[in-house]
mmCIF file of C-alpha atoms in Angstrom:
data_model
loop_
_atom_site.group_PDB
_atom_site.id
_atom_site.type_symbol
_atom_site.label_atom_id
_atom_site.label_comp_id
_atom_site.label_asym_id
_atom_site.label_seq_id
_atom_site.Cartn_x
_atom_site.Cartn_y
_atom_site.Cartn_z
ATOM 1 C CA MET A 2 102.574 97.254 94.261
ATOM 2 C CA ASP A 3 99.266 95.439 93.884
ATOM 3 C CA GLU A 4 97.640 96.085 90.495
ATOM 4 C CA ASN A 5 94.334 96.901 92.248
ATOM 5 C CA TRP A 6 95.770 99.522 94.580
ATOM 6 C CA GLU A 7 93.535 102.210 93.029
ATOM 7 C CA SER A 8 90.441 100.047 92.666
ATOM 8 C CA PRO A 9 87.266 102.178 93.009
ATOM 9 C CA GLU A 10 85.693 99.263 94.888
ATOM 10 C CA GLY A 11 88.259 99.632 97.649
ATOM 11 C CA VAL A 12 91.268 97.634 98.758
ATOM 12 C CA PRO A 13 91.030 94.828 101.349
ATOM 13 C CA ILE A 14 92.823 95.695 104.590
ATOM 14 C CA ASP A 15 93.981 92.773 106.715
ATOM 15 C CA ALA A 16 95.847 94.694 109.416
ATOM 16 C CA ILE A 17 96.139 98.199 110.822
ATOM 17 C CA ILE A 18 99.461 99.055 112.450
ATOM 18 C CA PHE A 19 99.708 101.950 114.873
ATOM 19 C CA GLY A 20 103.121 103.087 116.056
ATOM 20 C CA GLY A 21 104.522 105.367 118.698
ATOM 21 C CA ARG A 22 108.022 106.499 119.573
ATOM 22 C CA ARG A 23 108.248 105.255 123.173
ATOM 23 C CA PRO A 24 111.650 105.025 124.890
ATOM 24 C CA GLU A 25 110.329 102.955 127.795
ATOM 25 C CA GLY A 26 107.639 100.526 128.857
ATOM 26 C CA VAL A 27 105.958 99.785 125.505
ATOM 27 C CA PRO A 28 106.938 96.480 123.845
ATOM 28 C CA LEU A 29 108.203 96.089 120.293
ATOM 29 C CA VAL A 30 104.856 94.831 119.004
ATOM 30 C CA TYR A 31 101.535 93.687 120.396
ATOM 31 C CA GLU A 32 98.119 92.831 118.988
ATOM 32 C CA SER A 33 94.730 93.993 120.235
ATOM 33 C CA PHE A 34 92.328 91.490 121.799
ATOM 34 C CA ASN A 35 89.523 92.533 119.437
ATOM 35 C CA TRP A 36 88.250 95.483 117.390
ATOM 36 C CA ARG A 37 87.065 97.581 120.357
ATOM 37 C CA HIS A 38 90.333 97.035 122.167
ATOM 38 C CA GLY A 39 92.123 98.028 118.959
ATOM 39 C CA VAL A 40 90.154 101.280 118.771
ATOM 40 C CA PHE A 41 91.136 101.923 122.375
ATOM 41 C CA ILE A 42 94.807 101.303 121.508
ATOM 42 C CA GLY A 43 94.489 103.865 118.716
ATOM 43 C CA SER A 44 92.937 106.415 121.080
ATOM 44 C CA ALA A 45 95.694 105.756 123.634
ATOM 45 C CA MET A 46 98.644 106.319 121.319
ATOM 46 C CA ARG A 47 101.438 108.462 122.691
ATOM 47 C CA SER A 48 104.774 109.339 121.160
ATOM 48 C CA GLU A 49 107.989 111.129 122.036
ATOM 49 C CA SER A 50 108.127 114.430 120.212
ATOM 50 C CA THR A 51 110.729 114.993 117.496
ATOM 51 C CA ALA A 52 112.051 118.005 115.627
ATOM 52 C CA ALA A 53 109.146 117.623 113.210
ATOM 53 C CA ALA A 54 106.599 118.227 115.984
ATOM 54 C CA GLU A 55 105.656 121.485 117.619
ATOM 55 C CA HIS A 56 107.451 120.578 120.859
ATOM 56 C CA LYS A 57 111.111 121.489 121.109
ATOM 57 C CA GLY A 58 111.951 119.215 124.049
ATOM 58 C CA LYS A 59 111.626 115.448 124.089
ATOM 59 C CA VAL A 60 108.283 115.024 125.803
ATOM 60 C CA ILE A 61 105.751 112.208 125.522
ATOM 61 C CA MET A 62 102.690 113.666 123.843
ATOM 62 C CA HIS A 63 99.285 112.162 123.174
ATOM 63 C CA ASP A 64 98.811 111.383 119.503
ATOM 64 C CA PRO A 65 95.597 109.360 119.088
ATOM 65 C CA PHE A 66 95.541 107.339 115.857
ATOM 66 C CA ALA A 67 98.696 109.254 114.876
ATOM 67 C CA MET A 68 96.207 111.876 113.677
ATOM 68 C CA ARG A 69 95.995 114.408 116.532
ATOM 69 C CA PRO A 70 96.842 117.491 114.430
ATOM 70 C CA PHE A 71 94.341 116.458 111.765
ATOM 71 C CA PHE A 72 91.134 115.812 113.690
ATOM 72 C CA GLY A 73 88.534 117.871 111.875
ATOM 73 C CA TYR A 74 85.604 117.128 114.155
ATOM 74 C CA ASN A 75 84.618 116.015 117.662
ATOM 75 C CA PHE A 76 87.072 113.453 119.078
ATOM 76 C CA GLY A 77 84.240 111.448 120.648
ATOM 77 C CA ASP A 78 82.437 111.222 117.304
ATOM 78 C CA TYR A 79 85.706 110.130 115.709
ATOM 79 C CA LEU A 80 85.941 107.262 118.204
ATOM 80 C CA ARG A 81 82.309 106.321 117.651
ATOM 81 C CA HIS A 82 82.929 106.183 113.903
ATOM 82 C CA TRP A 83 85.726 103.650 114.394
ATOM 83 C CA LEU A 84 83.615 101.620 116.830
ATOM 84 C CA SER A 85 80.687 101.565 114.388
ATOM 85 C CA MET A 86 82.675 99.471 111.918
ATOM 86 C CA GLU A 87 82.011 96.458 114.111
ATOM 87 C CA GLU A 88 78.255 96.975 113.861
ATOM 88 C CA ARG A 89 77.953 97.425 110.096
ATOM 89 C CA PRO A 90 76.345 94.572 108.125
ATOM 90 C CA SER A 91 79.136 93.467 105.869
ATOM 91 C CA PRO A 92 80.631 90.150 104.760
ATOM 92 C CA ALA A 93 84.128 91.577 105.115
ATOM 93 C CA ARG A 94 86.100 90.776 108.241
ATOM 94 C CA LEU A 95 87.531 93.614 110.271
ATOM 95 C CA PRO A 96 91.293 94.189 110.102
ATOM 96 C CA ARG A 97 93.436 93.032 112.996
ATOM 97 C CA ILE A 98 95.001 95.922 114.930
ATOM 98 C CA PHE A 99 98.629 96.013 116.088
ATOM 99 C CA HIS A 100 100.880 98.509 117.845
ATOM 100 C CA VAL A 101 104.615 98.760 117.178
ATOM 101 C CA ASN A 102 107.421 100.598 118.944
ATOM 102 C CA TRP A 103 110.838 100.562 117.312
ATOM 103 C CA PHE A 104 112.369 103.011 119.790
ATOM 104 C CA ARG A 105 112.461 101.353 123.218
ATOM 105 C CA LYS A 106 115.717 101.879 125.089
ATOM 106 C CA GLY A 107 117.517 99.829 127.719
ATOM 107 C CA GLU A 108 116.921 100.946 131.281
ATOM 108 C CA GLU A 109 120.596 100.803 132.261
ATOM 109 C CA ASP A 110 122.502 101.863 129.145
ATOM 110 C CA GLY A 111 119.892 103.891 127.216
ATOM 111 C CA ALA A 112 120.729 102.014 124.007
ATOM 112 C CA TYR A 113 118.016 101.134 121.500
ATOM 113 C CA LEU A 114 116.870 97.551 122.071
ATOM 114 C CA TRP A 115 115.752 96.952 118.467
ATOM 115 C CA PRO A 116 118.447 96.956 115.737
ATOM 116 C CA GLY A 117 116.649 99.374 113.418
ATOM 117 C CA PHE A 118 114.325 99.842 110.473
ATOM 118 C CA GLY A 119 116.155 97.308 108.317
ATOM 119 C CA GLU A 120 114.889 94.542 110.591
ATOM 120 C CA ASN A 121 111.253 95.662 110.890
ATOM 121 C CA CYS A 122 110.236 93.086 108.267
ATOM 122 C CA ARG A 123 110.672 90.488 111.023
ATOM 123 C CA VAL A 124 107.832 92.105 112.945
ATOM 124 C CA LEU A 125 105.730 92.423 109.784
ATOM 125 C CA ASP A 126 106.309 88.712 109.173
ATOM 126 C CA TRP A 127 104.842 87.886 112.608
ATOM 127 C CA ILE A 128 101.896 90.223 111.968
ATOM 128 C CA CYS A 129 101.144 88.529 108.635
ATOM 129 C CA ARG A 130 101.322 85.105 110.248
ATOM 130 C CA ARG A 131 98.904 86.239 112.949
ATOM 131 C CA VAL A 132 96.498 87.492 110.272
ATOM 132 C CA ASP A 133 96.745 84.069 108.646
ATOM 133 C CA GLY A 134 95.640 82.487 111.919
ATOM 134 C CA GLU A 135 98.917 81.284 113.368
ATOM 135 C CA PRO A 136 98.628 80.771 117.170
ATOM 136 C CA SER A 137 102.013 82.388 117.813
ATOM 137 C CA ALA A 138 101.068 84.786 120.611
ATOM 138 C CA VAL A 139 100.657 84.938 124.377
ATOM 139 C CA GLU A 140 98.030 86.968 126.210
ATOM 140 C CA THR A 141 99.248 89.813 128.443
ATOM 141 C CA PRO A 142 97.515 92.717 130.228
ATOM 142 C CA VAL A 143 98.096 95.025 127.223
ATOM 143 C CA GLY A 144 97.370 92.631 124.351
ATOM 144 C CA TYR A 145 98.840 89.637 122.529
ATOM 145 C CA LEU A 146 102.644 89.534 122.399
ATOM 146 C CA PRO A 147 104.728 87.200 120.219
ATOM 147 C CA ALA A 148 105.141 83.822 121.887
ATOM 148 C CA PRO A 149 108.708 82.812 122.780
ATOM 149 C CA GLY A 150 110.480 81.951 119.540
ATOM 150 C CA ALA A 151 107.657 83.243 117.309
ATOM 151 C CA LEU A 152 109.602 86.333 116.213
ATOM 152 C CA ASP A 153 112.493 85.489 113.905
ATOM 153 C CA LEU A 154 115.612 86.944 115.536
ATOM 154 C CA GLY A 155 118.094 84.812 113.630
ATOM 155 C CA GLY A 156 121.317 86.571 112.704
ATOM 156 C CA LEU A 157 120.654 89.625 114.877
ATOM 157 C CA GLY A 158 123.149 88.732 117.560
ATOM 158 C CA ALA A 159 122.380 89.481 121.202
ATOM 159 C CA VAL A 160 118.901 91.027 121.135
ATOM 160 C CA ARG A 161 117.657 91.635 124.679
ATOM 161 C CA ALA A 162 114.243 90.201 123.883
ATOM 162 C CA GLN A 163 113.120 89.861 127.490
ATOM 163 C CA GLU A 164 113.684 93.572 128.108
ATOM 164 C CA LEU A 165 112.273 94.493 124.702
ATOM 165 C CA PHE A 166 108.947 92.841 125.565
ATOM 166 C CA SER A 167 108.812 93.467 129.309
ATOM 167 C CA LEU A 168 105.750 95.196 130.816
ATOM 168 C CA PRO A 169 106.786 97.149 133.925
ATOM 169 C CA ARG A 170 103.765 97.393 136.201
ATOM 170 C CA ALA A 171 104.630 100.886 137.517
ATOM 171 C CA PHE A 172 104.982 102.208 133.973
ATOM 172 C CA TRP A 173 101.608 100.855 132.871
ATOM 173 C CA GLU A 174 99.915 102.168 135.998
ATOM 174 C CA ARG A 175 101.191 105.651 135.113
ATOM 175 C CA GLU A 176 100.291 105.167 131.471
ATOM 176 C CA ALA A 177 96.672 104.273 132.265
ATOM 177 C CA ALA A 178 96.344 107.123 134.744
ATOM 178 C CA ASP A 179 97.761 109.645 132.251
ATOM 179 C CA LEU A 180 95.396 108.382 129.578
ATOM 180 C CA ARG A 181 92.395 108.721 131.881
ATOM 181 C CA ARG A 182 93.325 112.350 132.600
ATOM 182 C CA TYR A 183 93.775 113.044 128.895
ATOM 183 C CA LEU A 184 90.457 111.517 127.851
ATOM 184 C CA THR A 185 88.660 113.267 130.711
ATOM 185 C CA VAL A 186 89.957 116.653 129.583
ATOM 186 C CA GLN A 187 89.831 116.149 125.807
ATOM 187 C CA VAL A 188 86.669 114.055 125.385
ATOM 188 C CA ASN A 189 84.827 114.121 128.718
ATOM 189 C CA GLU A 190 81.108 113.357 128.342
ATOM 190 C CA ASP A 191 81.573 112.629 124.621
ATOM 191 C CA LEU A 192 83.762 109.599 125.380
ATOM 192 C CA PRO A 193 82.037 106.452 124.053
ATOM 193 C CA PRO A 194 81.249 104.018 126.894
ATOM 194 C CA ALA A 195 83.084 101.238 125.046
ATOM 195 C CA VAL A 196 86.361 103.178 125.158
ATOM 196 C CA GLY A 197 85.887 104.003 128.847
ATOM 197 C CA ALA A 198 85.221 100.324 129.532
ATOM 198 C CA GLU A 199 88.452 99.345 127.774
ATOM 199 C CA LEU A 200 90.401 101.800 129.934
ATOM 200 C CA ASP A 201 88.785 100.378 133.071
ATOM 201 C CA ALA A 202 89.672 96.862 131.924
ATOM 202 C CA LEU A 203 93.299 97.835 131.273
ATOM 203 C CA GLN A 204 93.633 99.270 134.770
ATOM 204 C CA ARG A 205 92.171 96.097 136.298
ATOM 205 C CA ARG A 206 94.547 93.887 134.314
ATOM 206 C CA VAL A 207 97.569 96.023 135.208
ATOM 207 C CA ALA A 208 96.609 95.989 138.897
ATOM 208 C CA ALA A 209 96.593 92.193 138.763
ATOM 209 C CA MET A 210 100.083 91.940 137.203
#
């Protein structure tokens, strides 16, 4: 642990990693295009419910910023607070934002496509290299994915990487539509224009896939 982890001056943050339990459609890891897109990714988080959640069945629930049960004030104001970080006069650079999904399953056999938590350091390694400026990513409609060969899969055996990182168009069309309904109901007129613009942009990119 870093000796300055309790520094009253704060601790530098190089990356923020959001994660959702998604059995289909969402790749193992991807990076946001920029800060606003990263805030949008946080607002769009969804996850399959577990025994620890209030849902008894396995349903995909919205869990923005992995903080849904803990929002203490207006959701729109919460989003605006995140967005405001980009506008603050500060010499510090904003953290890069990533999304991970360890729980994607194969379409035909239903088996987990990623070996498990013991191998997650491989994804963290790619994230750290991206923070250091390594051009090891390719642009996709949802964000930057690891370029072919950029993720160290040595010794893992037959990892179905193509399926693990695939972006089914029908899935993402449904995902964007579900998110629009959610934000319309939950945030409505309080939705910051920047977040609405990111949703519009996602739908345009998905339509062009």
